[in-house]
């Protein structure tokens, strides 16, 4: 089987080539995003391997199907960038990596909380300048604070356990409650209550129509003053303009985002010599209490190994028409 990769980076090649020793597929790597402009790169390809910011809309999928592509293997968990209805109509099979090291993302979410709270990023720079003063570095204890978790799937569960380990009160909201978490002392409550009672809110639900702009002018009004919001899930969960207003009015005390609504034009690239035209991200980055990381929450060695193995294994099962180890990997 020939698999063509889009949005690939040197680390993808390293981990996929390693995992491919077991499968022996022909792997072709392209750094460019998948979109209408690169369809001419696809020749005699059975499968396309895409990532979070590759747009697999109706038109792109139709062209892929016309070129003989049969499988789409997403090397990520979220699938909001794929028109699944169109894929189904075109007879394409689509897989994702449903659960790869959820701890990788959960630990990054906690790293963002600790950085924003204890300002280690500022302390690091200060000390390097021989400035040993503490002014402006004061944080707060996480112990006995209230942390609200929206979405308690694989990553949400891992995050709840970490938060519980800090001695925080952990509140959760999900459309489907997890009884194991209740046993651990996590309290499921309504989304409204969670918004109004939490000192820190961490988002771990997928981006769907029902969760688009979950954080907006109205939901921000319901939050505690000085709330910390953490988003390691998908940029579209947050109405960025509303959050900027919340930061300006000081209702939002801290914001940590690993994902951003317009990230496809920015993230995963070195733009250090470029004039950034996106004024919204520039405004966000101008706040001293905002921390932006460029979709790196998944980026651990363990996660990359699992992503590569799981993606290639899905393609093997599609091709050999055998049962998937994890049925949640199959979207169509
Ligand atoms: P998952 O499918 O295991 O869990 C998602 C949970 O969200 C489920 O329990 C589901 O019931 C819940 N949910 C669905 N709709 C909801 C709603 N309206 N309100 C509250 N909860 C709702 O997914 P996961 O593996 O935990 O991943 C969560 C998200 O994290 C993914 O969708 C993806 O977008 C994001 N992610 C980000 C990175 C990164 O590097 N930043 C890496 C992996 C995943």
mmCIF file of C-alpha atoms and ligand atoms in Angstrom:
data_model
loop_
_atom_site.group_PDB
_atom_site.id
_atom_site.type_symbol
_atom_site.label_atom_id
_atom_site.label_comp_id
_atom_site.label_asym_id
_atom_site.label_seq_id
_atom_site.Cartn_x
_atom_site.Cartn_y
_atom_site.Cartn_z
ATOM 1 C CA UNK A 1 0.000 0.000 0.000
ATOM 2 C CA UNK A 2 1.214 3.523 -0.762
ATOM 3 C CA UNK A 3 0.468 6.168 1.864
ATOM 4 C CA UNK A 4 0.924 9.885 1.167
ATOM 5 C CA UNK A 5 1.491 12.097 4.201
ATOM 6 C CA UNK A 6 0.581 15.768 4.420
ATOM 7 C CA UNK A 7 1.712 18.366 6.984
ATOM 8 C CA UNK A 8 4.563 16.010 7.838
ATOM 9 C CA UNK A 9 7.594 17.076 9.848
ATOM 10 C CA UNK A 10 10.969 15.391 10.350
ATOM 11 C CA UNK A 11 9.746 13.860 13.630
ATOM 12 C CA UNK A 12 6.736 12.298 11.838
ATOM 13 C CA UNK A 13 9.087 10.667 9.336
ATOM 14 C CA UNK A 14 11.321 9.375 12.126
ATOM 15 C CA UNK A 15 8.502 7.730 14.087
ATOM 16 C CA UNK A 16 6.501 6.484 11.085
ATOM 17 C CA UNK A 17 9.558 4.987 9.358
ATOM 18 C CA UNK A 18 10.357 3.167 12.590
ATOM 19 C CA UNK A 19 6.778 1.848 13.010
ATOM 20 C CA UNK A 20 6.616 0.931 9.316
ATOM 21 C CA UNK A 21 9.304 -1.742 9.722
ATOM 22 C CA UNK A 22 6.413 -3.969 10.833
ATOM 23 C CA UNK A 23 4.093 -3.058 7.922
ATOM 24 C CA UNK A 24 6.328 -2.348 4.938
ATOM 25 C CA UNK A 25 4.015 0.215 3.346
ATOM 26 C CA UNK A 26 5.428 2.724 0.871
ATOM 27 C CA UNK A 27 5.387 6.060 2.723
ATOM 28 C CA UNK A 28 5.598 9.375 0.857
ATOM 29 C CA UNK A 29 6.003 12.524 2.953
ATOM 30 C CA UNK A 30 4.983 16.076 2.042
ATOM 31 C CA UNK A 31 5.376 19.048 4.381
ATOM 32 C CA UNK A 32 2.579 21.024 2.766
ATOM 33 C CA UNK A 33 -0.985 21.110 4.135
ATOM 34 C CA UNK A 34 -3.535 19.029 2.288
ATOM 35 C CA UNK A 35 -5.856 21.196 0.240
ATOM 36 C CA UNK A 36 -7.030 21.734 -3.345
ATOM 37 C CA UNK A 37 -3.658 23.299 -4.298
ATOM 38 C CA UNK A 38 -1.657 20.095 -3.697
ATOM 39 C CA UNK A 39 -3.901 17.462 -5.204
ATOM 40 C CA UNK A 40 -1.469 17.059 -8.115
ATOM 41 C CA UNK A 41 1.017 15.535 -5.626
ATOM 42 C CA UNK A 42 -1.229 12.517 -5.266
ATOM 43 C CA UNK A 43 -0.424 9.738 -7.692
ATOM 44 C CA UNK A 44 -1.196 6.027 -7.389
ATOM 45 C CA UNK A 45 -1.899 6.490 -3.711
ATOM 46 C CA UNK A 46 -4.106 4.126 -1.715
ATOM 47 C CA UNK A 47 -4.191 6.190 1.440
ATOM 48 C CA UNK A 48 -3.707 9.741 2.640
ATOM 49 C CA UNK A 49 -2.366 10.395 6.130
ATOM 50 C CA UNK A 50 -3.503 13.795 7.408
ATOM 51 C CA UNK A 51 -3.091 15.898 10.542
ATOM 52 C CA UNK A 52 -5.133 18.407 12.560
ATOM 53 C CA UNK A 53 -5.007 21.363 10.180
ATOM 54 C CA UNK A 54 -5.434 19.498 6.889
ATOM 55 C CA UNK A 55 -8.832 20.412 5.469
ATOM 56 C CA UNK A 56 -10.680 17.369 4.208
ATOM 57 C CA UNK A 57 -13.829 19.038 2.924
ATOM 58 C CA UNK A 58 -16.260 17.713 0.329
ATOM 59 C CA UNK A 59 -14.286 19.029 -2.688
ATOM 60 C CA UNK A 60 -10.923 17.705 -1.458
ATOM 61 C CA UNK A 61 -12.389 14.293 -0.594
ATOM 62 C CA UNK A 62 -14.092 14.089 -3.975
ATOM 63 C CA UNK A 63 -10.776 14.756 -5.768
ATOM 64 C CA UNK A 64 -9.000 12.198 -3.573
ATOM 65 C CA UNK A 65 -11.633 9.564 -4.374
ATOM 66 C CA UNK A 66 -11.358 10.375 -8.102
ATOM 67 C CA UNK A 67 -7.596 9.848 -7.868
ATOM 68 C CA UNK A 68 -8.176 6.365 -6.465
ATOM 69 C CA UNK A 69 -7.533 7.078 -2.769
ATOM 70 C CA UNK A 70 -9.475 4.600 -0.635
ATOM 71 C CA UNK A 71 -8.429 5.390 2.922
ATOM 72 C CA UNK A 72 -7.930 8.501 5.007
ATOM 73 C CA UNK A 73 -5.837 7.889 8.113
ATOM 74 C CA UNK A 74 -5.860 10.807 10.536
ATOM 75 C CA UNK A 75 -2.827 10.784 12.784
ATOM 76 C CA UNK A 76 -4.718 12.661 15.517
ATOM 77 C CA UNK A 77 -7.715 12.122 17.805
ATOM 78 C CA UNK A 78 -9.960 15.030 16.729
ATOM 79 C CA UNK A 79 -11.754 14.745 13.379
ATOM 80 C CA UNK A 80 -13.550 18.093 13.094
ATOM 81 C CA UNK A 81 -11.505 18.821 9.931
ATOM 82 C CA UNK A 82 -13.079 15.953 7.945
ATOM 83 C CA UNK A 83 -16.462 16.024 6.226
ATOM 84 C CA UNK A 84 -17.484 12.527 7.309
ATOM 85 C CA UNK A 85 -20.792 12.660 5.416
ATOM 86 C CA UNK A 86 -18.944 13.350 2.159
ATOM 87 C CA UNK A 87 -16.391 10.624 2.890
ATOM 88 C CA UNK A 88 -19.208 8.144 3.474
ATOM 89 C CA UNK A 89 -20.963 9.118 0.241
ATOM 90 C CA UNK A 90 -17.687 8.712 -1.669
ATOM 91 C CA UNK A 91 -16.996 5.278 -0.152
ATOM 92 C CA UNK A 92 -13.817 6.404 1.623
ATOM 93 C CA UNK A 93 -12.817 4.689 4.870
ATOM 94 C CA UNK A 94 -11.598 7.072 7.576
ATOM 95 C CA UNK A 95 -9.656 6.276 10.738
ATOM 96 C CA UNK A 96 -8.174 8.323 13.567
ATOM 97 C CA UNK A 97 -5.992 7.649 16.586
ATOM 98 C CA UNK A 98 -8.640 7.555 19.304
ATOM 99 C CA UNK A 99 -6.431 7.404 22.367
ATOM 100 C CA UNK A 100 -2.706 7.982 22.305
ATOM 101 C CA UNK A 101 -1.098 8.790 25.553
ATOM 102 C CA UNK A 102 -3.903 10.991 26.910
ATOM 103 C CA UNK A 103 -1.473 11.781 29.733
ATOM 104 C CA UNK A 104 0.663 13.725 27.239
ATOM 105 C CA UNK A 105 -2.119 16.294 26.717
ATOM 106 C CA UNK A 106 -3.339 16.225 30.323
ATOM 107 C CA UNK A 107 0.181 16.830 31.651
ATOM 108 C CA UNK A 108 0.652 19.738 29.228
ATOM 109 C CA UNK A 109 -2.624 21.277 30.434
ATOM 110 C CA UNK A 110 -1.301 21.085 34.011
ATOM 111 C CA UNK A 111 2.056 22.496 32.869
ATOM 112 C CA UNK A 112 0.189 25.496 31.437
ATOM 113 C CA UNK A 113 -1.699 25.994 34.709
ATOM 114 C CA UNK A 114 1.505 25.866 36.737
ATOM 115 C CA UNK A 115 3.357 28.177 34.362
ATOM 116 C CA UNK A 116 0.587 30.788 34.335
ATOM 117 C CA UNK A 117 0.139 30.536 38.086
ATOM 118 C CA UNK A 118 3.764 30.383 39.304
ATOM 119 C CA UNK A 119 5.188 32.360 36.346
ATOM 120 C CA UNK A 120 8.181 30.076 35.888
ATOM 121 C CA UNK A 121 8.599 31.373 32.314
ATOM 122 C CA UNK A 122 9.116 34.887 33.668
ATOM 123 C CA UNK A 123 11.296 33.721 36.557
ATOM 124 C CA UNK A 124 13.567 31.864 34.120
ATOM 125 C CA UNK A 125 14.212 35.010 32.087
ATOM 126 C CA UNK A 126 14.578 37.224 35.150
ATOM 127 C CA UNK A 127 17.211 35.069 36.803
ATOM 128 C CA UNK A 128 19.199 34.883 33.560
ATOM 129 C CA UNK A 129 19.317 38.713 33.689
ATOM 130 C CA UNK A 130 20.549 38.471 37.310
ATOM 131 C CA UNK A 131 17.246 39.849 38.527
ATOM 132 C CA UNK A 132 16.488 37.839 41.659
ATOM 133 C CA UNK A 133 13.532 39.945 42.830
ATOM 134 C CA UNK A 134 10.171 38.262 43.434
ATOM 135 C CA UNK A 135 7.861 41.206 42.716
ATOM 136 C CA UNK A 136 5.128 40.204 40.301
ATOM 137 C CA UNK A 137 5.799 36.475 40.571
ATOM 138 C CA UNK A 138 3.258 35.644 43.292
ATOM 139 C CA UNK A 139 1.011 32.676 42.548
ATOM 140 C CA UNK A 140 -1.672 30.762 44.438
ATOM 141 C CA UNK A 141 -1.938 27.248 45.880
ATOM 142 C CA UNK A 142 -3.797 24.752 43.725
ATOM 143 C CA UNK A 143 -4.546 22.864 46.926
ATOM 144 C CA UNK A 144 -8.262 23.283 47.753
ATOM 145 C CA UNK A 145 -8.948 25.412 44.680
ATOM 146 C CA UNK A 146 -11.810 24.354 42.393
ATOM 147 C CA UNK A 147 -10.853 23.019 38.976
ATOM 148 C CA UNK A 148 -13.630 22.475 36.417
ATOM 149 C CA UNK A 149 -13.122 19.957 33.608
ATOM 150 C CA UNK A 150 -15.370 20.075 30.536
ATOM 151 C CA UNK A 151 -15.224 16.725 28.712
ATOM 152 C CA UNK A 152 -14.152 13.641 30.655
ATOM 153 C CA UNK A 153 -13.061 11.286 27.873
ATOM 154 C CA UNK A 154 -9.543 9.877 27.693
ATOM 155 C CA UNK A 155 -7.742 13.182 28.231
ATOM 156 C CA UNK A 156 -10.290 14.624 30.667
ATOM 157 C CA UNK A 157 -9.972 11.538 32.883
ATOM 158 C CA UNK A 158 -6.160 11.779 32.916
ATOM 159 C CA UNK A 159 -6.424 15.488 33.711
ATOM 160 C CA UNK A 160 -8.968 14.957 36.537
ATOM 161 C CA UNK A 161 -6.596 12.476 38.190
ATOM 162 C CA UNK A 162 -3.681 14.931 37.991
ATOM 163 C CA UNK A 163 -5.827 17.771 39.363
ATOM 164 C CA UNK A 164 -7.057 15.538 42.192
ATOM 165 C CA UNK A 165 -3.405 14.788 43.015
ATOM 166 C CA UNK A 166 -2.894 18.476 43.791
ATOM 167 C CA UNK A 167 -5.630 18.294 46.429
ATOM 168 C CA UNK A 168 -8.003 20.440 44.364
ATOM 169 C CA UNK A 169 -11.786 20.085 44.335
ATOM 170 C CA UNK A 170 -12.464 18.745 40.851
ATOM 171 C CA UNK A 171 -15.782 19.423 39.114
ATOM 172 C CA UNK A 172 -16.698 17.842 35.805
ATOM 173 C CA UNK A 173 -19.246 18.269 33.053
ATOM 174 C CA UNK A 174 -19.791 15.806 30.223
ATOM 175 C CA UNK A 175 -22.828 14.718 28.241
ATOM 176 C CA UNK A 176 -21.921 11.209 29.366
ATOM 177 C CA UNK A 177 -20.721 10.719 32.967
ATOM 178 C CA UNK A 178 -17.881 8.350 33.877
ATOM 179 C CA UNK A 179 -18.723 6.321 37.030
ATOM 180 C CA UNK A 180 -15.029 5.542 37.694
ATOM 181 C CA UNK A 181 -14.320 9.259 38.093
ATOM 182 C CA UNK A 182 -17.140 9.633 40.617
ATOM 183 C CA UNK A 183 -15.467 6.880 42.651
ATOM 184 C CA UNK A 184 -12.324 9.037 42.704
ATOM 185 C CA UNK A 185 -14.292 11.921 44.197
ATOM 186 C CA UNK A 186 -14.794 13.953 41.012
ATOM 187 C CA UNK A 187 -18.161 15.757 41.183
ATOM 188 C CA UNK A 188 -20.307 15.872 38.032
ATOM 189 C CA UNK A 189 -22.425 19.019 37.899
ATOM 190 C CA UNK A 190 -24.149 21.109 35.222
ATOM 191 C CA UNK A 191 -22.022 23.160 32.821
ATOM 192 C CA UNK A 192 -23.556 26.365 34.254
ATOM 193 C CA UNK A 193 -22.551 25.414 37.807
ATOM 194 C CA UNK A 194 -19.088 24.393 36.682
ATOM 195 C CA UNK A 195 -18.568 27.751 34.985
ATOM 196 C CA UNK A 196 -19.695 29.697 38.047
ATOM 197 C CA UNK A 197 -17.824 27.672 40.716
ATOM 198 C CA UNK A 198 -14.431 26.979 39.107
ATOM 199 C CA UNK A 199 -11.221 28.913 39.745
ATOM 200 C CA UNK A 200 -9.684 27.108 36.763
ATOM 201 C CA UNK A 201 -11.574 25.701 33.756
ATOM 202 C CA UNK A 202 -9.875 23.168 31.485
ATOM 203 C CA UNK A 203 -11.488 22.172 28.181
ATOM 204 C CA UNK A 204 -11.244 18.546 27.057
ATOM 205 C CA UNK A 205 -14.307 18.050 24.852
ATOM 206 C CA UNK A 206 -14.175 17.737 21.066
ATOM 207 C CA UNK A 207 -15.034 20.557 18.670
ATOM 208 C CA UNK A 208 -18.515 19.973 17.275
ATOM 209 C CA UNK A 209 -21.452 22.175 16.374
ATOM 210 C CA UNK A 210 -22.689 21.877 19.972
ATOM 211 C CA UNK A 211 -19.330 22.876 21.488
ATOM 212 C CA UNK A 212 -18.333 25.592 18.990
ATOM 213 C CA UNK A 213 -17.618 28.816 20.944
ATOM 214 C CA UNK A 214 -18.525 27.132 24.225
ATOM 215 C CA UNK A 215 -16.497 29.921 25.803
ATOM 216 C CA UNK A 216 -18.244 33.120 24.678
ATOM 217 C CA UNK A 217 -19.428 36.494 26.072
ATOM 218 C CA UNK A 218 -22.327 34.825 27.939
ATOM 219 C CA UNK A 219 -20.400 31.912 29.425
ATOM 220 C CA UNK A 220 -17.551 34.231 30.495
ATOM 221 C CA UNK A 221 -20.071 36.398 32.397
ATOM 222 C CA UNK A 222 -21.024 33.318 34.448
ATOM 223 C CA UNK A 223 -17.404 32.654 35.500
ATOM 224 C CA UNK A 224 -15.696 33.784 38.698
ATOM 225 C CA UNK A 225 -13.671 36.982 38.413
ATOM 226 C CA UNK A 226 -9.979 36.219 37.800
ATOM 227 C CA UNK A 227 -10.795 32.763 36.391
ATOM 228 C CA UNK A 228 -8.088 30.788 34.578
ATOM 229 C CA UNK A 229 -9.126 29.187 31.261
ATOM 230 C CA UNK A 230 -7.049 26.404 29.692
ATOM 231 C CA UNK A 231 -7.721 25.061 26.206
ATOM 232 C CA UNK A 232 -5.676 22.124 24.924
ATOM 233 C CA UNK A 233 -8.578 20.746 22.892
ATOM 234 C CA UNK A 234 -9.502 22.716 19.758
ATOM 235 C CA UNK A 235 -9.343 26.457 19.046
ATOM 236 C CA UNK A 236 -12.978 26.657 17.938
ATOM 237 C CA UNK A 237 -14.177 25.930 21.486
ATOM 238 C CA UNK A 238 -13.285 29.531 22.342
ATOM 239 C CA UNK A 239 -14.650 32.735 20.850
ATOM 240 C CA UNK A 240 -11.273 34.486 20.838
ATOM 241 C CA UNK A 241 -12.725 38.023 20.569
ATOM 242 C CA UNK A 242 -14.897 37.388 23.654
ATOM 243 C CA UNK A 243 -11.887 36.089 25.573
ATOM 244 C CA UNK A 244 -9.839 39.155 24.616
ATOM 245 C CA UNK A 245 -12.653 41.341 25.983
ATOM 246 C CA UNK A 246 -12.676 39.216 29.155
ATOM 247 C CA UNK A 247 -8.914 39.676 29.538
ATOM 248 C CA UNK A 248 -9.170 43.431 28.942
ATOM 249 C CA UNK A 249 -11.911 43.802 31.565
ATOM 250 C CA UNK A 250 -9.779 41.585 33.904
ATOM 251 C CA UNK A 251 -12.704 39.189 34.379
ATOM 252 C CA UNK A 252 -10.417 36.502 32.952
ATOM 253 C CA UNK A 253 -7.265 36.399 35.077
ATOM 254 C CA UNK A 254 -5.257 33.900 33.027
ATOM 255 C CA UNK A 255 -5.532 32.181 29.662
ATOM 256 C CA UNK A 256 -3.515 29.185 28.490
ATOM 257 C CA UNK A 257 -4.104 27.951 24.945
ATOM 258 C CA UNK A 258 -2.356 25.206 23.041
ATOM 259 C CA UNK A 259 -4.870 25.535 20.197
ATOM 260 C CA UNK A 260 -6.207 28.568 18.371
ATOM 261 C CA UNK A 261 -9.084 29.017 15.960
ATOM 262 C CA UNK A 262 -6.886 30.347 13.133
ATOM 263 C CA UNK A 263 -3.889 28.158 13.973
ATOM 264 C CA UNK A 264 -3.684 26.543 10.518
ATOM 265 C CA UNK A 265 -1.952 29.664 9.183
ATOM 266 C CA UNK A 266 0.561 29.799 12.060
ATOM 267 C CA UNK A 267 1.245 26.666 14.030
ATOM 268 C CA UNK A 268 3.863 24.027 13.214
ATOM 269 C CA UNK A 269 5.972 26.575 11.291
ATOM 270 C CA UNK A 270 8.906 28.851 12.039
ATOM 271 C CA UNK A 271 7.548 32.331 11.266
ATOM 272 C CA UNK A 272 10.218 34.175 13.251
ATOM 273 C CA UNK A 273 11.268 36.205 10.189
ATOM 274 C CA UNK A 274 7.742 36.950 9.043
ATOM 275 C CA UNK A 275 5.306 39.781 9.709
ATOM 276 C CA UNK A 276 2.293 38.077 11.273
ATOM 277 C CA UNK A 277 -0.893 39.451 9.763
ATOM 278 C CA UNK A 278 -3.207 37.876 12.318
ATOM 279 C CA UNK A 279 -3.876 40.787 14.706
ATOM 280 C CA UNK A 280 -5.935 38.598 17.035
ATOM 281 C CA UNK A 281 -3.075 36.283 17.977
ATOM 282 C CA UNK A 282 -0.784 39.314 18.293
ATOM 283 C CA UNK A 283 -3.252 40.914 20.704
ATOM 284 C CA UNK A 284 -3.508 37.675 22.677
ATOM 285 C CA UNK A 285 0.269 37.376 22.921
ATOM 286 C CA UNK A 286 0.522 40.951 24.173
ATOM 287 C CA UNK A 287 -1.186 40.076 27.486
ATOM 288 C CA UNK A 288 1.222 39.214 30.301
ATOM 289 C CA UNK A 289 -1.264 36.658 31.674
ATOM 290 C CA UNK A 290 -1.694 34.698 28.434
ATOM 291 C CA UNK A 291 0.383 31.659 27.561
ATOM 292 C CA UNK A 292 0.259 30.308 24.003
ATOM 293 C CA UNK A 293 1.878 27.049 22.952
ATOM 294 C CA UNK A 294 1.655 25.901 19.343
ATOM 295 C CA UNK A 295 -0.382 22.677 19.520
ATOM 296 C CA UNK A 296 2.364 20.791 21.316
ATOM 297 C CA UNK A 297 0.325 19.121 24.066
ATOM 298 C CA UNK A 298 0.479 15.752 22.277
ATOM 299 C CA UNK A 299 4.193 16.061 21.577
ATOM 300 C CA UNK A 300 5.857 13.382 23.675
ATOM 301 C CA UNK A 301 7.946 10.447 22.585
ATOM 302 C CA UNK A 302 5.380 7.980 23.902
ATOM 303 C CA UNK A 303 2.533 9.691 22.051
ATOM 304 C CA UNK A 304 4.423 9.825 18.730
ATOM 305 C CA UNK A 305 5.233 6.099 18.966
ATOM 306 C CA UNK A 306 1.582 5.295 19.643
ATOM 307 C CA UNK A 307 0.320 7.612 16.894
ATOM 308 C CA UNK A 308 2.592 5.996 14.290
ATOM 309 C CA UNK A 309 1.775 2.429 15.338
ATOM 310 C CA UNK A 310 -1.957 3.029 15.629
ATOM 311 C CA UNK A 311 -2.220 4.895 12.283
ATOM 312 C CA UNK A 312 -0.358 2.245 10.304
ATOM 313 C CA UNK A 313 -2.187 -0.540 12.103
ATOM 314 C CA UNK A 314 -5.536 1.055 11.070
ATOM 315 C CA UNK A 315 -4.404 1.065 7.437
ATOM 316 C CA UNK A 316 -3.357 -2.576 7.763
ATOM 317 C CA UNK A 317 -6.825 -3.490 9.105
ATOM 318 C CA UNK A 318 -8.593 -1.542 6.355
ATOM 319 C CA UNK A 319 -6.535 -3.271 3.683
ATOM 320 C CA UNK A 320 -6.686 -6.765 5.159
ATOM 321 C CA UNK A 321 -10.354 -6.349 6.195
ATOM 322 C CA UNK A 322 -9.485 -7.572 9.681
ATOM 323 C CA UNK A 323 -10.845 -6.378 13.023
ATOM 324 C CA UNK A 324 -9.439 -3.237 14.613
ATOM 325 C CA UNK A 325 -7.987 -3.623 18.121
ATOM 326 C CA UNK A 326 -9.790 -0.395 19.062
ATOM 327 C CA UNK A 327 -13.095 0.020 17.162
ATOM 328 C CA UNK A 328 -13.107 3.732 18.146
ATOM 329 C CA UNK A 329 -10.320 4.213 15.595
ATOM 330 C CA UNK A 330 -12.809 3.709 12.761
ATOM 331 C CA UNK A 331 -14.825 6.775 11.859
ATOM 332 C CA UNK A 332 -16.266 5.235 8.662
HETATM 333 P P1 LIG B 1 -12.590 11.576 23.871
HETATM 334 O O1 LIG B 1 -13.457 11.297 22.708
HETATM 335 O O2 LIG B 1 -12.001 10.421 24.622
HETATM 336 O O3 LIG B 1 -13.402 12.457 24.960
HETATM 337 C C1 LIG B 1 -14.184 13.551 24.631
HETATM 338 C C2 LIG B 1 -15.232 13.708 25.729
HETATM 339 O O4 LIG B 1 -15.956 14.886 25.483
HETATM 340 C C3 LIG B 1 -16.237 12.541 25.770
HETATM 341 O O5 LIG B 1 -16.346 12.030 27.082
HETATM 342 C C4 LIG B 1 -17.533 13.187 25.320
HETATM 343 O O6 LIG B 1 -18.689 12.616 25.899
HETATM 344 C C5 LIG B 1 -17.314 14.618 25.787
HETATM 345 N N1 LIG B 1 -18.216 15.571 25.162
HETATM 346 C C6 LIG B 1 -18.766 15.531 23.926
HETATM 347 N N2 LIG B 1 -19.579 16.583 23.753
HETATM 348 C C7 LIG B 1 -19.532 17.302 24.900
HETATM 349 C C8 LIG B 1 -20.171 18.501 25.324
HETATM 350 N N3 LIG B 1 -21.037 19.157 24.546
HETATM 351 N N4 LIG B 1 -19.880 18.951 26.549
HETATM 352 C C9 LIG B 1 -19.033 18.275 27.369
HETATM 353 N N5 LIG B 1 -18.420 17.139 27.021
HETATM 354 C C10 LIG B 1 -18.678 16.660 25.801
HETATM 355 O O7 LIG B 1 -11.471 12.551 23.370
HETATM 356 P P2 LIG B 1 -10.033 12.820 24.022
HETATM 357 O O8 LIG B 1 -9.066 11.809 23.504
HETATM 358 O O9 LIG B 1 -10.181 12.983 25.481
HETATM 359 O O10 LIG B 1 -9.646 14.196 23.326
HETATM 360 C C11 LIG B 1 -10.396 15.384 23.587
HETATM 361 C C12 LIG B 1 -10.014 16.435 22.571
HETATM 362 O O11 LIG B 1 -8.650 16.812 22.789
HETATM 363 C C13 LIG B 1 -10.043 15.937 21.107
HETATM 364 O O12 LIG B 1 -11.316 16.106 20.549
HETATM 365 C C14 LIG B 1 -9.029 16.808 20.444
HETATM 366 O O13 LIG B 1 -9.692 17.887 19.848
HETATM 367 C C15 LIG B 1 -8.148 17.326 21.583
HETATM 368 N N6 LIG B 1 -6.738 16.899 21.471
HETATM 369 C C16 LIG B 1 -5.780 17.860 21.486
HETATM 370 C C17 LIG B 1 -4.435 17.507 21.409
HETATM 371 C C18 LIG B 1 -3.331 18.532 21.464
HETATM 372 O O14 LIG B 1 -2.176 18.219 21.151
HETATM 373 N N7 LIG B 1 -3.592 19.758 21.866
HETATM 374 C C19 LIG B 1 -4.094 16.156 21.297
HETATM 375 C C20 LIG B 1 -5.099 15.199 21.300
HETATM 376 C C21 LIG B 1 -6.430 15.584 21.387
#
